[in-house]
Amino acid sequence: MPIRLFDAIVVGTGAGGGMAMKLLCEAGLSVLALNSGPRTDPAKHYRMHRQPYDLKYRGLGNPLSLAGRAHQEHYSVEEGEYTEGPELFEHDVAYCNAPGTDWYWKRCKGTGGKANFWGRSSARYGDIDFKAASLDGFGEDWPVDYAEIAPWFSKAERYMGVASTVQNRPSNPDGDYLPQIPWRCLDYIIQEAGKKIGVPYLPDRCAQLTVAHNGHPACHYCGNCTRGCDAGSFFSPTWFTISGSGAHQKPHIADRRTGPRGSGRRARPGHGSRLRRSPQQA
């Protein structure tokens, strides 16, 4: 196999690795990204607006699909018949819980990781966080303060598309926002109840698009966010930092898989691994 040289290697393609890939590619570097599982493909791995009655197991998944795996429990709402679970989610790492505890180690090994299915809440840290030690007398303050980090919060919000409102709360500083997600009747009822006891009810800071933004369509509120967005209407590595919508040189992404079934061998590039070439090097 010929030797190929890269300017940078990024290990992992989730929230942190995906952004690192994007910025390095935009700077003109040749980037190799290493990921433990396959490249996430929304057309294959996401619900694509299918309803339970469209699926053989009514969305619950084949009860025998995890037979023989170290961890045989599906991961709550993210995994099931919609997301082709065993391919995207890690079930081969065995672990145990302490007596009396009920916890599971949810790991997505597809590119983008769990940031493909996250809750999208995107509040800023304020000085109540950066200077917490000065306020409560424990630990150490951060080496930076809010004023220094605020421009970077703004840059991230403008790229991701964060929907919210100006609320004038020092504990949760305001940012650069898209229009808020429209409230339901229930939200107004709770807001009025909160006023009676002096508790504000306010929109979250949510990385979900209420209007078209940076080449991505607005959310149409199909309600299936936790199984992956079919339209790319909330921030995730799969739709934003990895794809990049052609705005930058795409990274090479190599995913590691096993060899022939049951062999336990690691695949070699070209034998179960995918190497994504940039247009310049195709």
Short mmCIF file of C-alpha atoms in Angstrom, two decimals, residues 10-143:
data_model
loop_
_atom_site.label_atom_id
_atom_site.label_comp_id
_atom_site.label_asym_id
_atom_site.label_seq_id
_atom_site.Cartn_x
_atom_site.Cartn_y
_atom_site.Cartn_z
CA VAL A 10 -8.06 13.99 14.17
CA VAL A 11 -9.15 11.09 16.36
CA GLY A 12 -12.93 11.01 16.76
CA THR A 13 -15.53 12.87 14.71
CA GLY A 14 -18.04 14.04 17.32
CA ALA A 15 -18.72 17.49 18.71
CA GLY A 16 -15.02 18.28 19.26
CA GLY A 17 -13.38 16.23 16.52
CA GLY A 18 -15.90 17.29 13.90
CA MET A 19 -15.23 20.97 14.55
CA ALA A 20 -11.46 20.39 14.54
CA MET A 21 -11.76 18.69 11.14
CA LYS A 22 -13.77 21.58 9.74
CA LEU A 23 -11.42 24.30 10.90
CA LEU A 24 -8.26 22.47 9.80
CA CYS A 25 -9.73 21.77 6.36
CA GLU A 26 -10.81 25.38 5.99
CA ALA A 27 -7.23 26.39 6.77
CA GLY A 28 -6.11 24.32 3.77
CA LEU A 29 -4.63 21.34 5.59
CA SER A 30 -4.89 17.74 4.43
CA VAL A 31 -6.72 15.99 7.27
CA LEU A 32 -7.16 12.34 8.19
CA ALA A 33 -10.00 11.65 10.62
CA LEU A 34 -10.04 8.33 12.48
CA ASN A 35 -13.35 6.95 13.69
CA SER A 36 -14.25 3.66 15.36
CA GLY A 37 -17.37 2.96 13.31
CA PRO A 38 -19.03 3.59 9.94
CA ARG A 39 -19.83 6.91 8.37
CA THR A 40 -23.30 7.96 9.50
CA ASP A 41 -25.68 8.07 6.54
CA PRO A 42 -29.02 9.79 7.31
CA ALA A 43 -30.77 8.02 4.42
CA LYS A 44 -29.82 4.67 5.94
CA HIS A 45 -29.53 5.29 9.65
CA TYR A 46 -32.24 7.86 10.40
CA ARG A 47 -36.01 7.50 10.56
CA MET A 48 -36.66 9.45 7.34
CA HIS A 49 -40.22 10.10 8.50
CA ARG A 50 -41.12 6.42 8.56
CA GLN A 51 -43.92 5.56 10.94
CA PRO A 52 -44.03 2.51 13.23
CA TYR A 53 -46.50 0.77 10.93
CA ASP A 54 -43.98 1.06 8.07
CA LEU A 55 -41.51 -1.18 9.87
CA LYS A 56 -41.43 -4.92 10.41
CA TYR A 57 -41.05 -4.69 14.18
CA ARG A 58 -43.14 -1.53 14.53
CA GLY A 59 -40.09 0.57 15.38
CA LEU A 60 -39.00 -1.50 18.37
CA GLY A 61 -36.41 -3.45 16.42
CA ASN A 62 -35.63 -7.12 16.01
CA PRO A 63 -35.49 -8.56 19.57
CA LEU A 64 -32.71 -10.92 18.43
CA SER A 65 -30.57 -8.27 16.73
CA LEU A 66 -28.21 -8.03 19.73
CA ALA A 67 -27.96 -11.76 20.40
CA GLY A 68 -24.41 -12.71 21.30
CA ARG A 69 -23.31 -9.11 21.94
CA ALA A 70 -21.68 -8.14 25.22
CA HIS A 71 -24.37 -5.52 25.88
CA GLN A 72 -27.82 -6.62 24.77
CA GLU A 73 -29.97 -3.65 25.77
CA HIS A 74 -31.02 -1.07 23.20
CA TYR A 75 -30.11 2.50 24.10
CA SER A 76 -33.41 4.21 24.93
CA VAL A 77 -34.97 6.28 22.15
CA GLU A 78 -31.84 6.82 20.03
CA GLU A 79 -31.47 3.20 19.00
CA GLY A 80 -33.92 0.80 17.45
CA GLU A 81 -35.34 -0.22 14.13
CA TYR A 82 -35.05 3.32 12.81
CA THR A 83 -31.34 3.70 13.45
CA GLU A 84 -30.13 0.20 12.55
CA GLY A 85 -28.73 -0.06 16.07
CA PRO A 86 -25.91 -2.65 16.02
CA GLU A 87 -24.09 -0.82 13.23
CA LEU A 88 -24.05 2.62 14.81
CA PHE A 89 -24.03 1.88 18.54
CA GLU A 90 -21.38 0.12 20.60
CA HIS A 91 -22.47 -3.22 22.02
CA ASP A 92 -19.17 -5.11 22.08
CA VAL A 93 -17.59 -3.47 25.14
CA ALA A 94 -18.60 -5.42 28.24
CA TYR A 95 -19.00 -3.63 31.57
CA CYS A 96 -20.89 -4.12 34.81
CA ASN A 97 -22.67 -1.90 37.31
CA ALA A 98 -22.09 -1.58 41.02
CA PRO A 99 -24.71 -3.38 43.13
CA GLY A 100 -27.84 -1.31 43.51
CA THR A 101 -27.14 0.92 40.49
CA ASP A 102 -28.80 1.06 37.11
CA TRP A 103 -26.61 2.75 34.52
CA TYR A 104 -25.54 2.01 30.98
CA TRP A 105 -22.70 3.28 28.89
CA LYS A 106 -24.32 4.73 25.80
CA ARG A 107 -21.77 4.94 23.00
CA CYS A 108 -22.38 5.76 19.33
CA LYS A 109 -19.48 4.68 17.14
CA GLY A 110 -20.84 6.15 13.88
CA THR A 111 -19.24 9.38 12.66
CA GLY A 112 -20.58 12.32 14.61
CA GLY A 113 -21.18 10.16 17.68
CA LYS A 114 -23.91 11.07 20.12
CA ALA A 115 -23.83 14.66 18.84
CA ASN A 116 -26.10 13.35 16.08
CA PHE A 117 -28.81 12.74 18.68
CA TRP A 118 -28.16 15.35 21.37
CA GLY A 119 -30.71 17.54 23.14
CA ARG A 120 -29.39 20.76 21.48
CA SER A 121 -29.47 22.94 24.60
CA SER A 122 -26.75 25.55 24.01
CA ALA A 123 -26.54 27.99 26.90
CA ARG A 124 -23.46 30.15 27.41
CA TYR A 125 -21.32 29.96 30.52
CA GLY A 126 -21.30 33.20 32.47
CA ASP A 127 -18.97 34.62 35.08
CA ILE A 128 -21.01 32.75 37.68
CA ASP A 129 -19.37 29.68 36.11
CA PHE A 130 -15.94 31.07 35.21
CA LYS A 131 -15.53 32.73 38.63
CA ALA A 132 -17.34 30.12 40.70
CA ALA A 133 -14.45 29.69 43.14
CA SER A 134 -14.48 33.38 44.00
CA LEU A 135 -18.21 33.16 44.65
CA ASP A 136 -18.41 30.01 46.76
CA GLY A 137 -14.84 29.67 48.07
CA PHE A 138 -14.15 26.23 46.62
CA GLY A 139 -11.72 25.14 43.91
CA GLU A 140 -10.12 27.52 41.42
CA ASP A 141 -11.49 30.08 39.01
CA TRP A 142 -11.12 29.47 35.28
CA PRO A 143 -8.04 31.19 33.78
#
